[in-house]
Short mmCIF file of C-alpha atoms in Angstrom, two decimals:
data_model
loop_
_atom_site.label_atom_id
_atom_site.label_comp_id
_atom_site.label_asym_id
_atom_site.label_seq_id
_atom_site.Cartn_x
_atom_site.Cartn_y
_atom_site.Cartn_z
CA MET A 1 0.00 0.00 0.00
CA ALA A 2 1.10 3.53 -0.74
CA TYR A 3 1.64 5.92 2.15
CA LYS A 4 0.52 9.43 1.20
CA ILE A 5 1.78 12.51 3.00
CA ILE A 6 0.89 16.16 2.46
CA LEU A 7 3.26 18.71 4.00
CA ALA A 8 1.96 22.27 4.14
CA GLY A 9 2.77 25.65 5.60
CA PHE A 10 4.14 29.07 4.72
CA GLY A 11 6.69 29.54 1.97
CA GLY A 12 10.11 29.86 3.60
CA GLN A 13 9.48 27.27 6.32
CA GLY A 14 11.24 24.56 4.36
CA ILE A 15 8.08 22.61 3.57
CA LEU A 16 9.31 21.52 0.14
CA PHE A 17 12.71 20.61 1.55
CA ALA A 18 11.18 18.53 4.33
CA GLY A 19 9.14 16.64 1.74
CA LYS A 20 12.20 16.17 -0.42
CA LEU A 21 14.03 14.68 2.53
CA LEU A 22 11.26 12.11 3.08
CA ALA A 23 11.39 11.29 -0.62
CA TYR A 24 15.16 10.98 -0.55
CA ALA A 25 15.09 8.72 2.50
CA ALA A 26 12.56 6.52 0.71
CA MET A 27 14.82 6.32 -2.34
CA LEU A 28 17.78 5.26 -0.21
CA ASP A 29 15.55 2.56 1.25
CA GLY A 30 14.87 1.26 -2.26
CA LEU A 31 11.20 2.25 -2.13
CA GLN A 32 9.09 3.83 -4.87
CA LEU A 33 8.29 7.47 -4.33
CA SER A 34 6.98 10.65 -5.87
CA TRP A 35 7.35 14.26 -4.72
CA LEU A 36 5.06 16.88 -6.17
CA PRO A 37 5.32 20.52 -5.11
CA SER A 38 2.72 23.21 -5.36
CA TYR A 39 4.10 25.80 -7.72
CA GLY A 40 2.94 29.13 -8.89
CA PRO A 41 2.94 32.67 -7.65
CA GLU A 42 4.15 31.46 -4.26
CA MET A 43 6.58 33.56 -2.27
CA ARG A 44 8.00 33.79 1.22
CA GLY A 45 5.02 34.16 3.53
CA GLY A 46 2.59 32.68 0.98
CA THR A 47 1.41 29.10 1.25
CA ALA A 48 3.41 26.13 0.05
CA ASN A 49 2.72 22.43 0.06
CA CYS A 50 3.99 19.22 -1.39
CA HIS A 51 2.64 15.74 -1.92
CA VAL A 52 4.91 12.81 -1.08
CA ILE A 53 3.90 9.22 -1.85
CA ILE A 54 6.00 6.31 -0.65
CA SER A 55 5.19 2.80 -1.75
CA ARG A 56 6.54 -0.68 -2.45
CA GLU A 57 4.48 -0.77 -5.65
CA PRO A 58 4.85 1.53 -8.67
CA ILE A 59 3.02 4.78 -7.98
CA GLY A 60 0.03 5.77 -10.10
CA SER A 61 -1.21 9.29 -9.66
CA PRO A 62 1.31 11.47 -7.79
CA ILE A 63 -1.51 13.77 -6.74
CA ILE A 64 -2.90 13.07 -3.28
CA THR A 65 -6.59 13.54 -2.67
CA ASN A 66 -6.86 11.63 0.64
CA PRO A 67 -3.60 11.76 2.60
CA ASP A 68 -2.68 9.23 5.27
CA ALA A 69 -0.67 11.90 7.05
CA LEU A 70 -0.67 15.65 7.22
CA ILE A 71 2.27 17.71 8.42
CA VAL A 72 0.97 21.24 8.91
CA MET A 73 2.90 24.32 9.90
CA ASN A 74 0.27 27.03 9.72
CA GLY A 75 -3.46 27.60 10.25
CA PRO A 76 -4.51 28.05 6.62
CA SER A 77 -2.95 24.68 5.75
CA LEU A 78 -4.93 22.91 8.45
CA ASP A 79 -8.09 24.61 7.15
CA LYS A 80 -7.29 23.52 3.62
CA PHE A 81 -6.33 19.90 4.19
CA GLU A 82 -8.05 18.72 7.40
CA ASP A 83 -11.16 17.44 5.61
CA GLN A 84 -9.10 15.51 3.04
CA LEU A 85 -7.34 13.34 5.63
CA GLN A 86 -8.23 9.64 5.60
CA PRO A 87 -10.22 8.47 8.62
CA GLY A 88 -7.66 7.11 11.06
CA GLY A 89 -4.98 9.30 9.48
CA THR A 90 -2.30 11.25 11.31
CA VAL A 91 -1.91 15.01 11.74
CA ILE A 92 1.38 16.46 12.94
CA LEU A 93 0.73 20.04 13.88
CA ASP A 94 3.07 22.90 14.78
CA SER A 95 1.23 24.15 17.85
CA THR A 96 3.37 27.29 17.97
CA LEU A 97 1.83 28.49 14.71
CA VAL A 98 -1.51 26.72 14.34
CA GLY A 99 -3.98 28.58 16.52
CA ARG A 100 -6.74 26.01 16.72
CA PRO A 101 -7.14 22.34 17.57
CA VAL A 102 -7.99 19.68 14.97
CA LYS A 103 -11.78 19.43 14.55
CA ARG A 104 -11.88 15.87 13.24
CA GLY A 105 -12.49 13.23 15.88
CA ASP A 106 -11.52 10.28 13.69
CA VAL A 107 -7.85 11.15 13.21
CA ASP A 108 -4.73 10.88 15.29
CA THR A 109 -3.30 14.27 16.22
CA VAL A 110 0.19 15.07 17.47
CA CYS A 111 0.83 18.65 18.56
CA VAL A 112 4.46 19.73 18.64
CA ALA A 113 5.61 23.24 19.47
CA ALA A 114 8.03 22.88 16.58
CA THR A 115 8.84 26.53 15.98
CA GLU A 116 9.34 27.13 19.71
CA ILE A 117 11.60 24.09 19.99
CA ALA A 118 13.60 25.19 16.95
CA GLU A 119 13.98 28.68 18.44
CA SER A 120 15.27 27.17 21.67
CA LEU A 121 17.88 25.36 19.56
CA GLY A 122 18.85 28.73 18.14
CA ARG A 123 17.60 27.91 14.63
CA LYS A 124 14.03 28.91 14.01
CA GLY A 125 14.41 27.79 10.40
CA LEU A 126 14.70 24.16 11.48
CA ALA A 127 11.13 23.87 12.75
CA ASN A 128 10.48 21.76 9.64
CA MET A 129 13.04 19.21 10.90
CA VAL A 130 11.47 19.20 14.37
CA MET A 131 8.18 18.36 12.64
CA LEU A 132 9.82 15.51 10.75
CA GLY A 133 11.27 14.14 13.99
CA ALA A 134 7.81 14.08 15.55
CA PHE A 135 6.42 12.49 12.38
CA LEU A 136 9.04 9.71 12.44
CA LYS A 137 8.36 8.97 16.10
CA LYS A 138 4.61 8.81 15.50
CA THR A 139 4.63 6.80 12.28
CA GLY A 140 7.86 4.82 12.45
CA LEU A 141 8.14 5.33 8.68
CA PHE A 142 11.95 5.34 8.82
CA PRO A 143 14.34 4.64 11.69
CA VAL A 144 15.93 7.91 12.81
CA GLU A 145 19.41 6.52 12.09
CA SER A 146 18.69 5.88 8.42
CA PHE A 147 16.92 9.22 8.20
CA ASN A 148 20.04 10.93 9.51
CA VAL A 149 22.06 9.22 6.80
CA ALA A 150 19.61 10.64 4.27
CA ILE A 151 20.09 14.15 5.69
CA LYS A 152 23.87 13.88 5.44
CA LYS A 153 23.80 12.50 1.91
CA MET A 154 21.29 15.00 0.67
CA LEU A 155 23.10 18.03 2.04
CA GLY A 156 26.44 16.83 0.72
CA GLU A 157 29.95 17.04 2.11
CA ASN A 158 30.17 20.82 2.08
CA LYS A 159 27.19 21.27 4.34
CA GLN A 160 27.87 18.72 7.07
CA GLU A 161 27.65 21.39 9.76
CA LEU A 162 24.15 22.20 8.59
CA ALA A 163 23.39 18.47 8.43
CA GLU A 164 24.34 18.14 12.11
CA ALA A 165 22.02 21.02 13.02
CA ASN A 166 19.22 19.33 11.08
CA ILE A 167 19.86 16.05 12.83
CA THR A 168 19.75 17.76 16.22
CA ALA A 169 16.40 19.33 15.31
CA VAL A 170 14.97 16.00 14.10
CA SER A 171 16.07 14.42 17.35
CA ALA A 172 14.42 17.22 19.38
CA GLY A 173 11.16 16.64 17.53
CA PHE A 174 11.44 12.89 18.02
CA ASN A 175 11.89 13.32 21.77
CA ALA A 176 9.06 15.85 22.06
CA VAL A 177 6.41 13.26 21.23
CA MET B 1 25.76 0.28 -12.96
CA SER B 2 22.64 1.98 -11.75
CA GLU B 3 22.89 5.73 -11.30
CA THR B 4 19.66 6.50 -9.50
CA VAL B 5 19.16 10.08 -8.39
CA LEU B 6 16.21 12.11 -7.18
CA MET B 7 15.39 14.80 -9.71
CA LYS B 8 12.69 17.08 -11.02
CA GLY B 9 11.32 16.11 -14.42
CA ASN B 10 12.59 19.35 -15.97
CA GLU B 11 16.11 18.71 -14.68
CA ALA B 12 16.12 15.05 -15.68
CA LEU B 13 15.17 16.13 -19.17
CA GLY B 14 18.09 18.57 -19.27
CA GLU B 15 20.57 16.00 -18.00
CA ALA B 16 19.31 13.45 -20.54
CA ALA B 17 19.75 15.96 -23.36
CA ILE B 18 23.34 16.62 -22.34
CA ARG B 19 24.08 12.90 -22.09
CA SER B 20 22.56 12.52 -25.54
CA GLY B 21 25.14 14.86 -27.00
CA CYS B 22 23.10 18.05 -27.01
CA ARG B 23 25.56 20.95 -26.70
CA HIS B 24 23.35 23.76 -27.94
CA PHE B 25 20.38 24.95 -25.95
CA PHE B 26 18.42 28.10 -26.75
CA GLY B 27 15.68 29.06 -24.36
CA TYR B 28 13.48 31.70 -22.91
CA PRO B 29 12.08 31.31 -19.40
CA ILE B 30 8.45 30.45 -18.73
CA THR B 31 6.73 28.62 -15.89
CA PRO B 32 6.51 25.63 -15.48
CA GLN B 33 9.60 24.64 -17.53
CA THR B 34 12.12 27.18 -16.25
CA GLU B 35 14.15 24.61 -14.25
CA LEU B 36 15.17 23.05 -17.57
CA SER B 37 16.63 26.33 -18.82
CA ALA B 38 18.24 26.91 -15.43
CA TYR B 39 19.80 23.44 -15.50
CA MET B 40 21.23 24.04 -18.96
CA ALA B 41 22.52 27.47 -17.92
CA ARG B 42 24.39 25.80 -15.06
CA LYS B 43 25.74 22.79 -16.93
CA MET B 44 26.46 23.84 -20.52
CA PRO B 45 29.36 26.23 -19.79
CA LYS B 46 31.09 23.50 -17.76
CA ILE B 47 31.12 21.02 -20.66
CA GLY B 48 31.95 23.42 -23.46
CA GLY B 49 28.35 23.65 -24.60
CA THR B 50 26.29 26.67 -25.49
CA PHE B 51 23.46 27.92 -23.34
CA LEU B 52 21.84 31.00 -24.72
CA GLN B 53 18.88 32.82 -23.27
CA ALA B 54 17.41 34.40 -26.34
CA GLU B 55 15.53 37.69 -26.49
CA SER B 56 12.32 35.83 -27.27
CA GLU B 57 10.90 32.40 -28.04
CA ILE B 58 10.93 33.27 -31.73
CA ALA B 59 14.63 34.05 -31.61
CA ALA B 60 15.34 30.84 -29.67
CA ILE B 61 13.64 28.55 -32.20
CA ASN B 62 15.43 30.26 -35.08
CA MET B 63 18.75 29.73 -33.28
CA VAL B 64 17.81 26.05 -33.10
CA TYR B 65 17.07 26.19 -36.85
CA GLY B 66 20.56 27.55 -37.48
CA ALA B 67 22.33 25.16 -35.15
CA ALA B 68 20.45 22.16 -36.54
CA ALA B 69 21.32 23.24 -40.10
CA ALA B 70 24.97 23.22 -39.06
CA GLY B 71 24.53 19.61 -37.98
CA VAL B 72 24.70 19.81 -34.18
CA ARG B 73 22.23 18.44 -31.66
CA ALA B 74 20.13 21.41 -30.58
CA MET B 75 17.20 21.89 -28.26
CA THR B 76 14.76 24.52 -27.11
CA SER B 77 12.04 24.38 -24.52
CA SER B 78 9.03 26.37 -23.46
CA SER B 79 5.49 26.08 -22.23
CA SER B 80 2.24 26.48 -24.14
CA PRO B 81 2.11 30.22 -25.03
CA GLY B 82 5.83 30.13 -25.80
CA ILE B 83 5.36 27.17 -28.13
CA SER B 84 2.73 29.15 -30.03
CA LEU B 85 5.38 31.80 -30.61
CA LYS B 86 7.85 29.16 -31.80
CA SER B 87 5.39 27.62 -34.24
CA GLU B 88 6.56 29.55 -37.30
CA GLY B 89 10.12 28.41 -36.71
CA ILE B 90 9.01 24.84 -36.10
CA SER B 91 7.28 24.80 -39.48
CA TYR B 92 10.50 26.06 -41.11
CA ILE B 93 12.59 23.40 -39.38
CA ALA B 94 10.16 20.69 -40.47
CA ALA B 95 10.24 22.06 -44.02
CA ALA B 96 14.03 21.98 -43.97
CA ASP B 97 14.01 18.36 -42.75
CA LEU B 98 16.24 19.23 -39.83
CA PRO B 99 16.58 17.28 -36.59
CA CYS B 100 16.09 19.02 -33.25
CA VAL B 101 14.21 18.55 -30.00
CA ILE B 102 11.50 20.94 -28.84
CA VAL B 103 10.12 20.58 -25.33
CA ASN B 104 6.63 21.72 -24.36
CA ILE B 105 5.88 21.52 -20.63
CA MET B 106 2.21 22.35 -21.05
CA ARG B 107 0.22 24.77 -18.93
CA GLY B 108 -3.36 25.93 -19.12
CA GLY B 109 -4.47 27.83 -22.22
CA PRO B 110 -5.69 29.37 -24.45
CA GLY B 111 -4.05 32.79 -24.39
CA LEU B 112 -1.71 33.46 -21.55
CA GLY B 113 -3.97 31.04 -19.67
CA GLY B 114 -2.51 29.92 -16.36
CA ILE B 115 0.61 28.29 -15.04
CA GLN B 116 -0.84 25.04 -13.71
CA PRO B 117 -0.51 21.76 -15.64
CA ALA B 118 -2.63 21.05 -18.73
CA GLN B 119 -2.70 18.92 -21.88
CA SER B 120 -4.57 21.29 -24.11
CA ASP B 121 -1.81 21.60 -26.71
CA TYR B 122 -2.49 18.12 -28.13
CA PHE B 123 -3.91 19.51 -31.36
CA GLN B 124 -1.06 22.00 -31.64
CA ALA B 125 1.53 19.25 -31.21
CA THR B 126 -0.04 16.59 -33.41
CA ARG B 127 -1.79 18.71 -36.07
CA GLY B 128 0.88 21.25 -36.77
CA GLY B 129 0.69 24.48 -34.85
CA GLY B 130 2.70 25.99 -37.62
CA HIS B 131 1.52 26.15 -41.22
CA GLY B 132 1.86 23.64 -44.01
CA ASP B 133 1.85 19.87 -44.52
CA TYR B 134 4.19 18.72 -41.80
CA HIS B 135 4.41 16.57 -38.71
CA LEU B 136 6.53 16.43 -35.63
CA LEU B 137 7.49 13.26 -33.91
CA VAL B 138 5.64 13.73 -30.60
CA LEU B 139 6.66 11.76 -27.52
CA ALA B 140 4.65 11.85 -24.30
CA PRO B 141 6.46 10.74 -21.12
CA ASN B 142 4.48 9.85 -17.99
CA SER B 143 7.25 9.74 -15.37
CA VAL B 144 10.50 11.47 -14.56
CA GLN B 145 12.35 8.38 -15.80
CA GLU B 146 10.58 8.65 -19.13
CA MET B 147 11.25 12.38 -19.33
CA ALA B 148 14.89 11.33 -19.45
CA CYS B 149 14.62 8.22 -21.65
CA LEU B 150 12.27 9.71 -24.23
CA THR B 151 14.52 12.76 -24.54
CA ALA B 152 17.39 10.47 -25.47
CA ASP B 153 15.11 8.69 -27.96
CA ALA B 154 13.93 12.02 -29.34
CA PHE B 155 17.47 13.06 -30.26
CA ASN B 156 18.26 9.73 -31.90
CA LEU B 157 15.01 9.40 -33.83
CA SER B 158 14.96 13.05 -34.85
CA GLU B 159 18.43 12.72 -36.31
CA LYS B 160 17.83 9.35 -37.93
CA TYR B 161 14.68 10.50 -39.74
CA ARG B 162 15.49 14.20 -40.06
CA ILE B 163 12.27 15.25 -38.37
CA PRO B 164 11.90 17.70 -35.47
CA ALA B 165 10.83 15.87 -32.32
CA MET B 166 8.69 17.25 -29.54
CA ILE B 167 8.63 16.12 -25.94
CA LEU B 168 5.09 16.86 -24.78
CA GLY B 169 5.03 16.98 -20.99
CA ASP B 170 3.04 19.06 -18.53
CA GLY B 171 3.64 21.15 -15.43
CA THR B 172 3.26 18.16 -13.12
CA LEU B 173 5.91 16.09 -14.88
CA GLY B 174 8.20 19.09 -15.05
CA GLN B 175 7.90 19.96 -11.38
CA MET B 176 7.66 16.56 -9.71
CA MET B 177 10.60 14.55 -8.43
CA GLU B 178 11.05 10.83 -8.79
CA PRO B 179 14.08 8.58 -8.82
CA VAL B 180 15.66 8.47 -12.25
CA ASP B 181 18.27 5.97 -13.37
CA PHE B 182 20.50 7.45 -16.05
CA SER B 183 22.15 4.12 -16.76
CA ALA B 184 18.85 3.15 -18.41
CA LEU B 185 19.16 5.99 -20.93
CA PRO B 186 19.29 4.93 -24.60
CA LYS B 187 22.80 5.60 -25.92
CA PRO B 188 23.27 8.36 -28.45
CA VAL B 189 23.43 7.11 -32.03
CA PHE B 190 24.82 9.84 -34.24
CA ALA B 191 23.76 9.84 -37.87
CA GLU B 192 25.92 10.94 -40.78
CA LYS B 193 24.96 14.45 -41.87
CA PRO B 194 26.22 14.96 -45.41
CA TRP B 195 23.58 17.69 -45.78
CA ALA B 196 24.87 19.90 -42.95
CA THR B 197 25.96 23.44 -43.72
CA ASN B 198 29.14 23.10 -41.72
CA ALA B 199 31.82 24.50 -44.03
CA MET B 200 32.81 23.04 -47.38
CA GLY B 201 35.14 20.30 -46.21
CA GLY B 202 35.92 18.27 -49.28
CA ARG B 203 32.58 18.98 -50.93
CA ARG B 204 32.35 20.26 -54.49
CA GLY B 205 29.36 22.53 -54.03
CA PRO B 206 27.85 24.21 -50.99
CA ASN B 207 25.06 22.56 -49.02
CA VAL B 208 21.93 24.67 -48.95
CA ILE B 209 19.19 24.53 -46.34
CA LYS B 210 16.07 26.31 -47.52
CA THR B 211 12.30 26.18 -47.36
CA LEU B 212 11.31 28.46 -50.24
CA TYR B 213 10.19 26.86 -53.51
CA LEU B 214 8.45 29.30 -55.82
CA LEU B 215 7.60 26.71 -58.44
CA PRO B 216 4.55 24.80 -57.22
CA GLU B 217 5.75 21.60 -58.90
CA GLU B 218 9.03 21.82 -57.04
CA LEU B 219 7.33 22.49 -53.69
CA GLU B 220 4.86 19.68 -54.24
CA ALA B 221 7.72 17.30 -55.00
CA THR B 222 9.44 18.12 -51.70
CA ILE B 223 6.19 17.61 -49.81
CA LEU B 224 5.48 14.28 -51.52
CA GLU B 225 9.00 13.15 -50.77
CA ARG B 226 8.59 14.09 -47.09
CA GLU B 227 5.24 12.34 -46.96
CA LYS B 228 7.00 9.04 -47.78
CA LYS B 229 9.01 9.51 -44.61
CA TYR B 230 5.83 10.25 -42.64
CA ASP B 231 4.23 7.10 -44.04
CA PHE B 232 7.24 5.08 -42.97
CA LEU B 233 7.09 6.55 -39.46
CA ARG B 234 3.33 5.96 -39.24
CA GLU B 235 3.97 2.34 -40.08
CA ASN B 236 7.05 1.72 -37.95
CA LEU B 237 7.25 4.11 -35.03
CA GLN B 238 3.97 3.71 -33.15
CA ARG B 239 4.62 3.27 -29.45
CA TYR B 240 2.15 2.63 -26.68
CA GLU B 241 1.59 0.76 -23.45
CA ALA B 242 -1.46 -1.50 -23.22
CA ARG B 243 -2.62 -3.08 -19.99
CA PHE B 244 -5.62 -5.24 -19.05
CA THR B 245 -6.94 -4.81 -22.59
CA GLU B 246 -7.64 -8.45 -23.44
CA ASP B 247 -10.88 -8.83 -21.52
CA ALA B 248 -11.65 -5.12 -21.12
CA ASP B 249 -15.20 -3.86 -21.57
CA ILE B 250 -14.03 -0.26 -21.35
CA ILE B 251 -10.59 0.87 -22.44
CA LEU B 252 -9.32 4.14 -21.02
CA CYS B 253 -6.99 6.12 -23.28
CA SER B 254 -4.73 8.73 -21.81
CA TYR B 255 -1.17 9.94 -22.07
CA GLY B 256 1.34 11.73 -19.89
CA ILE B 257 0.53 12.47 -16.27
CA THR B 258 -3.16 11.74 -16.79
CA SER B 259 -2.27 8.13 -17.56
CA ARG B 260 -1.01 7.86 -13.97
CA VAL B 261 -4.39 9.01 -12.65
CA VAL B 262 -6.01 6.45 -14.97
CA GLU B 263 -3.66 3.74 -13.69
CA THR B 264 -4.83 4.37 -10.12
CA ALA B 265 -8.47 4.46 -11.24
CA VAL B 266 -8.20 1.22 -13.24
CA ARG B 267 -6.61 -0.66 -10.34
CA GLU B 268 -9.58 0.31 -8.18
CA LEU B 269 -12.11 -0.51 -10.89
CA ARG B 270 -10.55 -3.95 -11.37
CA ASN B 271 -10.77 -4.53 -7.61
CA GLU B 272 -14.48 -3.79 -7.87
CA GLY B 273 -14.87 -6.27 -10.74
CA ILE B 274 -15.23 -3.77 -13.57
CA LYS B 275 -13.22 -4.84 -16.60
CA ALA B 276 -11.33 -1.68 -17.42
CA GLY B 277 -8.18 -1.55 -19.51
CA ILE B 278 -5.61 1.03 -20.53
CA ILE B 279 -4.07 2.14 -23.79
CA ARG B 280 -1.43 4.78 -23.19
CA PRO B 281 -0.02 6.31 -26.35
CA VAL B 282 3.70 7.06 -25.95
CA THR B 283 3.98 8.47 -29.46
CA LEU B 284 1.14 10.94 -30.01
CA TRP B 285 2.36 11.35 -33.58
CA PRO B 286 2.44 8.80 -35.05
CA PHE B 287 -0.67 7.84 -33.08
CA PRO B 288 -0.56 4.15 -32.09
CA GLU B 289 -3.62 3.18 -34.10
CA LYS B 290 -2.59 -0.45 -34.69
CA ILE B 291 -3.34 -1.59 -31.14
CA PHE B 292 -6.92 -0.34 -31.55
CA LYS B 293 -7.40 -2.92 -34.30
CA GLN B 294 -6.47 -5.73 -31.89
CA VAL B 295 -8.85 -5.02 -29.02
CA ARG B 296 -12.61 -5.41 -28.71
CA PRO B 297 -13.95 -3.23 -25.91
CA LYS B 298 -17.57 -2.10 -25.72
CA ALA B 299 -16.47 1.52 -25.32
CA TYR B 300 -13.46 3.78 -25.07
CA LEU B 301 -12.95 6.62 -22.62
CA SER B 302 -10.38 9.28 -23.39
CA VAL B 303 -9.12 10.97 -20.23
CA GLU B 304 -7.28 14.23 -20.76
CA MET B 305 -6.46 17.57 -19.20
CA SER B 306 -8.18 19.37 -22.07
CA MET B 307 -11.69 19.48 -23.49
CA GLY B 308 -11.09 16.18 -25.26
CA GLN B 309 -8.59 16.70 -28.05
CA MET B 310 -7.25 13.13 -28.28
CA VAL B 311 -10.83 11.87 -28.62
CA GLU B 312 -10.56 12.51 -32.37
CA ASP B 313 -7.54 10.24 -32.73
CA VAL B 314 -9.19 7.51 -30.68
CA LYS B 315 -12.27 7.71 -32.91
CA LEU B 316 -10.12 7.51 -36.04
CA ALA B 317 -8.07 4.65 -34.64
CA CYS B 318 -11.07 2.52 -33.60
CA GLU B 319 -13.01 3.67 -36.68
CA CYS B 320 -15.94 4.53 -34.40
CA ARG B 321 -16.86 0.85 -34.10
CA VAL B 322 -17.90 1.52 -30.49
CA PRO B 323 -18.72 4.74 -28.62
CA VAL B 324 -15.82 6.96 -27.58
CA TYR B 325 -16.46 8.98 -24.43
CA PHE B 326 -14.47 11.74 -22.85
CA THR B 327 -13.81 12.90 -19.32
CA GLY B 328 -11.24 15.26 -17.96
CA ARG B 329 -10.51 18.63 -16.48
CA THR B 330 -8.87 21.62 -18.02
CA GLY B 331 -7.49 25.06 -17.23
CA GLY B 332 -4.84 23.68 -14.89
CA ILE B 333 -6.86 21.13 -12.93
CA ILE B 334 -5.84 17.47 -12.80
CA PRO B 335 -8.74 15.01 -12.78
CA SER B 336 -8.91 12.81 -9.70
CA PRO B 337 -9.09 9.01 -9.85
CA ALA B 338 -12.56 9.32 -8.24
CA GLU B 339 -13.84 11.45 -11.14
CA VAL B 340 -12.49 8.93 -13.64
CA ILE B 341 -13.99 6.00 -11.73
CA ALA B 342 -17.41 7.71 -11.60
CA LYS B 343 -17.36 8.26 -15.37
CA VAL B 344 -16.33 4.66 -16.08
CA LYS B 345 -19.17 3.37 -13.91
CA GLU B 346 -21.63 5.61 -15.75
CA ILE B 347 -20.41 4.25 -19.10
CA HIS B 348 -20.43 0.72 -17.72
CA ARG B 349 -24.12 1.07 -16.86
CA GLU B 350 -24.80 2.26 -20.42
CA VAL B 351 -22.79 -0.26 -22.41
CA CYS B 352 -22.75 -3.31 -20.14
CA ALA B 353 -26.39 -3.22 -19.00
CA VAL B 354 -27.82 -6.67 -18.38
CA VAL B 355 -30.67 -7.03 -20.83
#
C-alpha cells in the first residue's frame, strides 16, 4: 500500500525541503516514491505544500486527494487539508503556529511546538526538521538513524555542519512526542 | 551500474539531453519549464556547450534552426504560449528536414492562460501548430524516468529520420521529483549528416538549407518526398503501453501524467470487478492506431487535461466501431481518480447493462 503525505505551511518554512528529505530517505531505502510541489505565484510568507507518496508498488497518480498523514505548519494549511485526511490518518501540527485544535475526531493528532523548539535550539528555520522528527516517532516510517544518513547525503559534504544542526532538530522533535 | 538520483522532471530532461550529445540549448524562461533552462545554464558552460537565453521564443527557435542546419544536436524548450510563438520556426525546421528537440511543458491555455498543468496543446503538437503539410514526432512521457529516456530517444530518432521531435510533458511532470536511473538511458546514435551546412570540407558545391520553392511543382515534389518519410514513421514508429486490454469492456486512453491518474483508477475498478483496460499512447504522432485494431472493448474513454482533443484520434483509430467517451478537467486542474472512476461506472451502466 502507498503511504501518502501532504506537508503544508508558509513559503520559507522549508516545507518543500522537508518533503524532499522524506522522498530521498525513501529512495535510499529502495522504495518507490513521488514528490510533487505546489508551484505558482508562491513567495516567502505565501502558502506552500507538497505531496509525497512512498510505496513498495509503482506509484500511479502522484496527486494526493486523501492523505494518510498531514504535516501542517500554519493555520490556513490545516483549514485547507483537514477534511481531506483519511479516517484514522495522522496530523502532525506545529502548535506554535496553528492557533486552533484539529476538529476531526476520527484522526490521530500530534501537537508539537516545533517553531518554539527550533527557536530554543537557536535555529528557528529548522522547525520543519522538528516536525519531521515528531512524524518519524509517530509513524515509524523510517528509523531515525537511516533518516540521519539521508540528511547527510542529501546536504552533501560541504554542508555537514548544517546536516548536524538538522539532525539535532529532528532528534528534538522525536523526543518531544 | 545503476545511477539513480532524485530529480525534477525538468532537470532530468536537461541532463538526458546533455548525455545525448546536445551541446546547444536556446531558451526563454516560462513557468513551469524554467528549471530546464536553469539546469542548462548551469551545466552547458562547464562542458563546453552553449546555453543562450534568447531575447524571445521566436529568436530561440530560429537559433535552433541555425544550429540544426549546421549539424549539431540542438534543443529549445518552453510552455504552451511560448510554443505558439515558436510555431513559425518549427514549421520552417520541419520544411528543412532538420533534426532538433523541442520541449513543451504544457500549462493551461488558451491565451496566456494559467501556469498550472494542462494537456490542451495536443492539437497543436499533433496537427501542426505551424503552417503547411508537416508533422513532428511527438513523444509523451508519464514519469521522470521517461522524461529522461524519451529525450534520449527524441534526439536519436529526430536525427535518424530528419524530423523535429517534440517532448510533450506538462507542469506536473516538469515539477515533480522521482528517482531516475541514467544508466537506463538509450545511448546516443549519431547519424551521418552529409547535408549539414558546416563548411565546405571536401565537398564540391555548398550545401543549402532552404524552405522556399516558388515553383509549385518543385514544392509539391518536396512535400510528396517528405510524406514518404511520414508514411514510414506511421507504419514503424507507433509506441504505446497497453494493460488489461484483453478482456476489457471499457478501455481508457490517456497519455502523460493523466495516464497515472487512470492507472490508479483502473486498479480500483478492477478490484471492484469492472473490466477496465488502458491504452497509453507514448507516441502521439504517429498515433498508435494499430493496437486499436487488436482489441474489442464495448467503449473507449479518453481521459485528458483538455476538453477532449485526443478523442478525435481515438475515434479515427477505432473507426468509431464503439462509442468513444471523454472525461477530464482543463485550465490547470488534474482530474482525480474518483472522477475517472465515476465516469467509467456511468459508461459501464450504459454499455454493459444486463438485458
